[in-house]
Amino acid sequence: DGWTFTPDSKAVYVGAEEDGQGRVFRFEIAGGPPRLVLRDGTNGDVSVTPDGKAIVVSRSSLTSPTEIYRAMADGSGVTAVTTINAGFLSGFALKPGESVTFAGAGGTPVQAWVVKPNGFREGMRYPLMYLVHGGPQGAWNDGWTFRWNAQVFASAGYVVFMPNPRGSTGFGQRFTDEISNDWGGRVFEDLMKGVDYAEKLPYVDASRKVAAGAS
């Protein structure tokens, strides 16, 4: 999704989707495999300090709009530079996204995010909102959005289930390609198996469910 050279031009930092997150990798120009530097949430807009010892990124999650973070060049010591939204959001008790995996078409693992109501209580069952992303080459990531924001639906009392079926990005090129010329095939089976999985969650009332999405 973006890249930037280190000051000595010996390495490149790259932002890329992987497993429902926006991660940051470091590639050495001399060769070798990429090294994972940052993983949690959705990271982007990578900048490197002039001395090459630190990186600065934008980061969001399913519970927070974008803030600025700083880390050492190897990804250690992640600290927030800005906390502009923290005070405003503190009163909402938003639940973080929980990553789950279920067996899709042909037994292929399919990742999904679950967001519970902010007033969630153990032992209670909640209606299900099954949220399908468009694209179709796209993904639900652990990031903030101002369009289809899971927290709006969760705060209305739904358990929000956000699957990344065939065609989703960040799970390997083959997985992305397997929707092409198979629009109502494996991707549909992935989605329906996801419904089966979500209905069996102990806090979901399977008799009350709705589907939503875009594109």
mmCIF file of C-alpha atoms in Angstrom:
data_model
loop_
_atom_site.group_PDB
_atom_site.id
_atom_site.type_symbol
_atom_site.label_atom_id
_atom_site.label_comp_id
_atom_site.label_asym_id
_atom_site.label_seq_id
_atom_site.Cartn_x
_atom_site.Cartn_y
_atom_site.Cartn_z
ATOM 1 C CA ASP A 1 0.000 0.000 0.000
ATOM 2 C CA GLY A 2 3.016 2.281 0.266
ATOM 3 C CA TRP A 3 6.779 2.242 0.650
ATOM 4 C CA THR A 4 9.716 4.398 1.645
ATOM 5 C CA PHE A 5 13.510 4.063 1.548
ATOM 6 C CA THR A 6 15.744 4.266 4.590
ATOM 7 C CA PRO A 7 18.083 7.306 4.562
ATOM 8 C CA ASP A 8 21.047 5.135 3.485
ATOM 9 C CA SER A 9 18.961 3.516 0.688
ATOM 10 C CA LYS A 10 19.922 0.059 1.959
ATOM 11 C CA ALA A 11 16.379 -0.973 2.863
ATOM 12 C CA VAL A 12 12.742 -0.237 2.088
ATOM 13 C CA TYR A 13 9.793 -0.186 4.478
ATOM 14 C CA VAL A 14 6.596 -1.462 2.889
ATOM 15 C CA GLY A 15 3.006 -1.320 4.077
ATOM 16 C CA ALA A 16 0.923 -4.349 3.071
ATOM 17 C CA GLU A 17 -2.255 -6.163 4.032
ATOM 18 C CA GLU A 18 -1.820 -9.513 5.755
ATOM 19 C CA ASP A 19 -4.292 -11.647 7.726
ATOM 20 C CA GLY A 20 -6.785 -8.837 8.284
ATOM 21 C CA GLN A 21 -4.223 -6.242 9.336
ATOM 22 C CA GLY A 22 -2.232 -3.476 7.661
ATOM 23 C CA ARG A 23 1.335 -4.483 8.485
ATOM 24 C CA VAL A 24 4.761 -2.968 7.898
ATOM 25 C CA PHE A 25 7.658 -5.006 6.487
ATOM 26 C CA ARG A 26 11.323 -4.194 5.920
ATOM 27 C CA PHE A 27 13.093 -5.358 2.765
ATOM 28 C CA GLU A 28 16.886 -5.258 2.563
ATOM 29 C CA ILE A 29 18.065 -4.132 -0.880
ATOM 30 C CA ALA A 30 20.893 -6.690 -0.698
ATOM 31 C CA GLY A 31 18.278 -9.455 -0.659
ATOM 32 C CA GLY A 32 16.704 -11.921 1.737
ATOM 33 C CA PRO A 33 13.140 -12.372 2.971
ATOM 34 C CA PRO A 34 11.111 -9.411 4.195
ATOM 35 C CA ARG A 35 11.056 -8.871 7.966
ATOM 36 C CA LEU A 36 7.791 -8.124 9.754
ATOM 37 C CA VAL A 37 8.195 -4.876 11.698
ATOM 38 C CA LEU A 38 4.668 -3.811 12.769
ATOM 39 C CA ARG A 39 1.551 -5.937 12.861
ATOM 40 C CA ASP A 40 -1.282 -4.743 15.122
ATOM 41 C CA GLY A 41 -4.118 -2.679 13.626
ATOM 42 C CA THR A 42 -3.793 -0.972 10.256
ATOM 43 C CA ASN A 43 -0.480 0.842 9.790
ATOM 44 C CA GLY A 44 0.389 3.163 6.919
ATOM 45 C CA ASP A 45 2.120 6.349 5.794
ATOM 46 C CA VAL A 46 5.505 5.031 6.919
ATOM 47 C CA SER A 47 8.241 7.614 7.415
ATOM 48 C CA VAL A 48 11.817 7.077 8.583
ATOM 49 C CA THR A 49 13.662 9.524 10.823
ATOM 50 C CA PRO A 50 16.729 11.169 9.245
ATOM 51 C CA ASP A 51 19.099 9.060 11.367
ATOM 52 C CA GLY A 52 17.313 5.849 10.311
ATOM 53 C CA LYS A 53 16.845 4.752 13.925
ATOM 54 C CA ALA A 54 13.072 5.101 14.116
ATOM 55 C CA ILE A 55 9.938 4.983 12.002
ATOM 56 C CA VAL A 56 6.716 6.965 12.283
ATOM 57 C CA VAL A 57 3.391 5.576 11.053
ATOM 58 C CA SER A 58 -0.316 6.262 11.059
ATOM 59 C CA ARG A 59 -2.281 3.544 12.848
ATOM 60 C CA SER A 60 -5.964 2.813 13.304
ATOM 61 C CA SER A 61 -7.957 -0.138 14.603
ATOM 62 C CA LEU A 62 -11.535 -1.293 14.952
ATOM 63 C CA THR A 63 -11.675 0.760 18.167
ATOM 64 C CA SER A 64 -9.776 3.894 17.175
ATOM 65 C CA PRO A 65 -9.501 6.318 14.257
ATOM 66 C CA THR A 66 -6.044 7.130 12.960
ATOM 67 C CA GLU A 67 -3.363 8.308 15.371
ATOM 68 C CA ILE A 68 0.384 8.779 14.874
ATOM 69 C CA TYR A 69 2.782 6.201 16.348
ATOM 70 C CA ARG A 70 6.548 5.941 16.612
ATOM 71 C CA ALA A 71 8.713 2.816 16.888
ATOM 72 C CA MET A 72 12.347 1.857 16.675
ATOM 73 C CA ALA A 73 13.627 0.778 13.248
ATOM 74 C CA ASP A 74 13.060 -2.893 14.129
ATOM 75 C CA GLY A 75 9.478 -2.276 15.260
ATOM 76 C CA SER A 76 10.162 -2.380 19.007
ATOM 77 C CA GLY A 77 9.111 0.281 21.473
ATOM 78 C CA VAL A 78 5.847 1.279 19.800
ATOM 79 C CA THR A 79 4.462 4.422 21.412
ATOM 80 C CA ALA A 80 1.604 6.756 20.584
ATOM 81 C CA VAL A 81 2.639 10.240 19.483
ATOM 82 C CA THR A 82 -0.950 11.524 19.336
ATOM 83 C CA THR A 83 -4.053 10.530 21.315
ATOM 84 C CA ILE A 84 -6.499 12.985 19.793
ATOM 85 C CA ASN A 85 -9.494 10.637 19.890
ATOM 86 C CA ALA A 86 -8.870 8.842 23.211
ATOM 87 C CA GLY A 87 -10.817 11.191 25.442
ATOM 88 C CA PHE A 88 -13.857 11.335 23.198
ATOM 89 C CA LEU A 89 -14.003 7.560 22.684
ATOM 90 C CA SER A 90 -13.413 6.621 26.325
ATOM 91 C CA GLY A 91 -17.092 6.981 27.151
ATOM 92 C CA PHE A 92 -18.212 4.462 24.549
ATOM 93 C CA ALA A 93 -16.445 1.315 25.905
ATOM 94 C CA LEU A 94 -15.872 -0.006 22.378
ATOM 95 C CA LYS A 95 -14.973 -3.691 22.161
ATOM 96 C CA PRO A 96 -11.856 -4.601 20.136
ATOM 97 C CA GLY A 97 -12.222 -6.822 17.105
ATOM 98 C CA GLU A 98 -11.633 -10.516 17.739
ATOM 99 C CA SER A 99 -10.053 -12.510 14.914
ATOM 100 C CA VAL A 100 -11.566 -15.939 14.280
ATOM 101 C CA THR A 101 -11.041 -18.570 11.587
ATOM 102 C CA PHE A 102 -13.560 -21.021 10.145
ATOM 103 C CA ALA A 103 -13.428 -23.675 7.422
ATOM 104 C CA GLY A 104 -14.641 -22.333 4.088
ATOM 105 C CA ALA A 105 -15.169 -24.056 0.738
ATOM 106 C CA GLY A 106 -12.976 -27.151 0.440
ATOM 107 C CA GLY A 107 -11.877 -26.749 4.051
ATOM 108 C CA THR A 108 -9.806 -23.636 3.272
ATOM 109 C CA PRO A 109 -9.326 -21.424 6.367
ATOM 110 C CA VAL A 110 -11.272 -18.151 6.197
ATOM 111 C CA GLN A 111 -10.570 -15.301 8.625
ATOM 112 C CA ALA A 112 -13.250 -13.042 10.091
ATOM 113 C CA TRP A 113 -13.561 -10.263 12.651
ATOM 114 C CA VAL A 114 -16.122 -10.322 15.454
ATOM 115 C CA VAL A 115 -17.116 -7.083 17.178
ATOM 116 C CA LYS A 116 -19.336 -7.389 20.250
ATOM 117 C CA PRO A 117 -21.761 -4.760 21.568
ATOM 118 C CA ASN A 118 -20.159 -2.183 23.851
ATOM 119 C CA GLY A 119 -22.617 -3.236 26.550
ATOM 120 C CA PHE A 120 -21.806 -6.928 26.106
ATOM 121 C CA ARG A 121 -22.595 -9.174 29.072
ATOM 122 C CA GLU A 122 -21.608 -12.803 29.463
ATOM 123 C CA GLY A 123 -24.552 -15.190 29.359
ATOM 124 C CA MET A 124 -26.662 -12.999 27.091
ATOM 125 C CA ARG A 125 -27.413 -13.628 23.422
ATOM 126 C CA TYR A 126 -27.428 -10.846 20.837
ATOM 127 C CA PRO A 127 -28.782 -10.474 17.286
ATOM 128 C CA LEU A 128 -26.271 -11.078 14.510
ATOM 129 C CA MET A 129 -25.274 -8.604 11.825
ATOM 130 C CA TYR A 130 -23.396 -10.384 9.030
ATOM 131 C CA LEU A 131 -21.382 -7.692 7.274
ATOM 132 C CA VAL A 132 -20.112 -8.507 3.749
ATOM 133 C CA HIS A 133 -17.421 -6.328 2.157
ATOM 134 C CA GLY A 134 -17.379 -5.306 -1.476
ATOM 135 C CA GLY A 135 -14.575 -5.022 -3.953
ATOM 136 C CA PRO A 136 -14.638 -7.936 -4.232
ATOM 137 C CA GLN A 137 -10.843 -7.696 -4.063
ATOM 138 C CA GLY A 138 -10.783 -5.991 -0.677
ATOM 139 C CA ALA A 139 -10.858 -6.940 2.998
ATOM 140 C CA TRP A 140 -12.190 -6.164 6.422
ATOM 141 C CA ASN A 141 -9.066 -5.181 8.343
ATOM 142 C CA ASP A 142 -8.512 -4.216 11.966
ATOM 143 C CA GLY A 143 -8.896 -0.566 11.021
ATOM 144 C CA TRP A 144 -11.282 2.372 11.380
ATOM 145 C CA THR A 145 -13.718 3.316 8.652
ATOM 146 C CA PHE A 146 -16.191 6.159 8.356
ATOM 147 C CA ARG A 147 -18.408 4.232 5.942
ATOM 148 C CA TRP A 148 -19.247 0.743 7.231
ATOM 149 C CA ASN A 149 -18.182 1.153 10.832
ATOM 150 C CA ALA A 150 -18.766 -2.049 12.812
ATOM 151 C CA GLN A 151 -18.875 -0.114 16.079
ATOM 152 C CA VAL A 152 -22.011 1.772 15.028
ATOM 153 C CA PHE A 153 -23.877 -1.506 14.535
ATOM 154 C CA ALA A 154 -22.338 -3.139 17.610
ATOM 155 C CA SER A 155 -23.327 -0.135 19.739
ATOM 156 C CA ALA A 156 -26.902 -0.663 18.518
ATOM 157 C CA GLY A 157 -26.807 -4.105 20.144
ATOM 158 C CA TYR A 158 -25.594 -6.409 17.382
ATOM 159 C CA VAL A 159 -22.764 -8.919 17.326
ATOM 160 C CA VAL A 160 -21.057 -7.917 14.071
ATOM 161 C CA PHE A 161 -19.419 -10.694 12.038
ATOM 162 C CA MET A 162 -17.089 -9.518 9.243
ATOM 163 C CA PRO A 163 -15.763 -12.377 7.058
ATOM 164 C CA ASN A 164 -12.920 -12.237 4.530
ATOM 165 C CA PRO A 165 -13.989 -14.864 1.966
ATOM 166 C CA ARG A 166 -12.442 -15.773 -1.409
ATOM 167 C CA GLY A 167 -11.434 -12.653 -3.290
ATOM 168 C CA SER A 168 -10.265 -10.898 -0.125
ATOM 169 C CA THR A 169 -6.808 -9.340 -0.131
ATOM 170 C CA GLY A 170 -4.059 -10.033 2.376
ATOM 171 C CA PHE A 171 -4.357 -13.818 2.395
ATOM 172 C CA GLY A 172 -2.160 -14.675 -0.578
ATOM 173 C CA GLN A 173 -2.584 -14.048 -4.295
ATOM 174 C CA ARG A 174 -4.203 -17.429 -4.956
ATOM 175 C CA PHE A 175 -6.922 -16.744 -2.356
ATOM 176 C CA THR A 176 -7.631 -13.377 -3.981
ATOM 177 C CA ASP A 177 -7.746 -14.867 -7.480
ATOM 178 C CA GLU A 178 -10.113 -17.706 -6.556
ATOM 179 C CA ILE A 179 -13.162 -15.468 -6.909
ATOM 180 C CA SER A 180 -12.389 -14.646 -10.564
ATOM 181 C CA ASN A 181 -14.804 -16.410 -12.963
ATOM 182 C CA ASP A 182 -16.344 -18.077 -9.900
ATOM 183 C CA TRP A 183 -18.472 -15.224 -8.574
ATOM 184 C CA GLY A 184 -21.217 -17.391 -7.059
ATOM 185 C CA GLY A 185 -19.028 -20.406 -6.274
ATOM 186 C CA ARG A 186 -16.452 -20.760 -3.515
ATOM 187 C CA VAL A 187 -16.939 -17.202 -2.280
ATOM 188 C CA PHE A 188 -20.647 -17.870 -1.720
ATOM 189 C CA GLU A 189 -19.869 -21.141 0.051
ATOM 190 C CA ASP A 190 -17.306 -19.333 2.224
ATOM 191 C CA LEU A 191 -19.923 -16.766 3.199
ATOM 192 C CA MET A 192 -22.605 -19.332 4.013
ATOM 193 C CA LYS A 193 -20.198 -21.427 6.084
ATOM 194 C CA GLY A 194 -19.361 -18.226 7.907
ATOM 195 C CA VAL A 195 -23.049 -17.778 8.741
ATOM 196 C CA ASP A 196 -23.129 -21.323 10.117
ATOM 197 C CA TYR A 197 -20.075 -20.560 12.253
ATOM 198 C CA ALA A 198 -21.446 -17.243 13.531
ATOM 199 C CA GLU A 199 -24.805 -18.762 14.456
ATOM 200 C CA LYS A 200 -23.066 -21.242 16.757
ATOM 201 C CA LEU A 201 -21.255 -18.576 18.776
ATOM 202 C CA PRO A 202 -22.565 -18.893 22.346
ATOM 203 C CA TYR A 203 -23.522 -15.215 22.574
ATOM 204 C CA VAL A 204 -25.423 -15.064 19.252
ATOM 205 C CA ASP A 205 -29.202 -15.410 18.969
ATOM 206 C CA ALA A 206 -29.429 -17.306 15.664
ATOM 207 C CA SER A 207 -33.150 -16.553 15.381
ATOM 208 C CA ARG A 208 -32.400 -12.849 14.924
ATOM 209 C CA LYS A 209 -29.945 -12.111 12.113
ATOM 210 C CA VAL A 210 -29.489 -9.681 9.251
ATOM 211 C CA ALA A 211 -27.032 -9.260 6.383
ATOM 212 C CA ALA A 212 -25.593 -5.940 5.260
ATOM 213 C CA GLY A 213 -22.751 -4.687 3.111
ATOM 214 C CA ALA A 214 -21.681 -2.630 0.132
ATOM 215 C CA SER A 215 -21.099 -3.124 -3.629
#
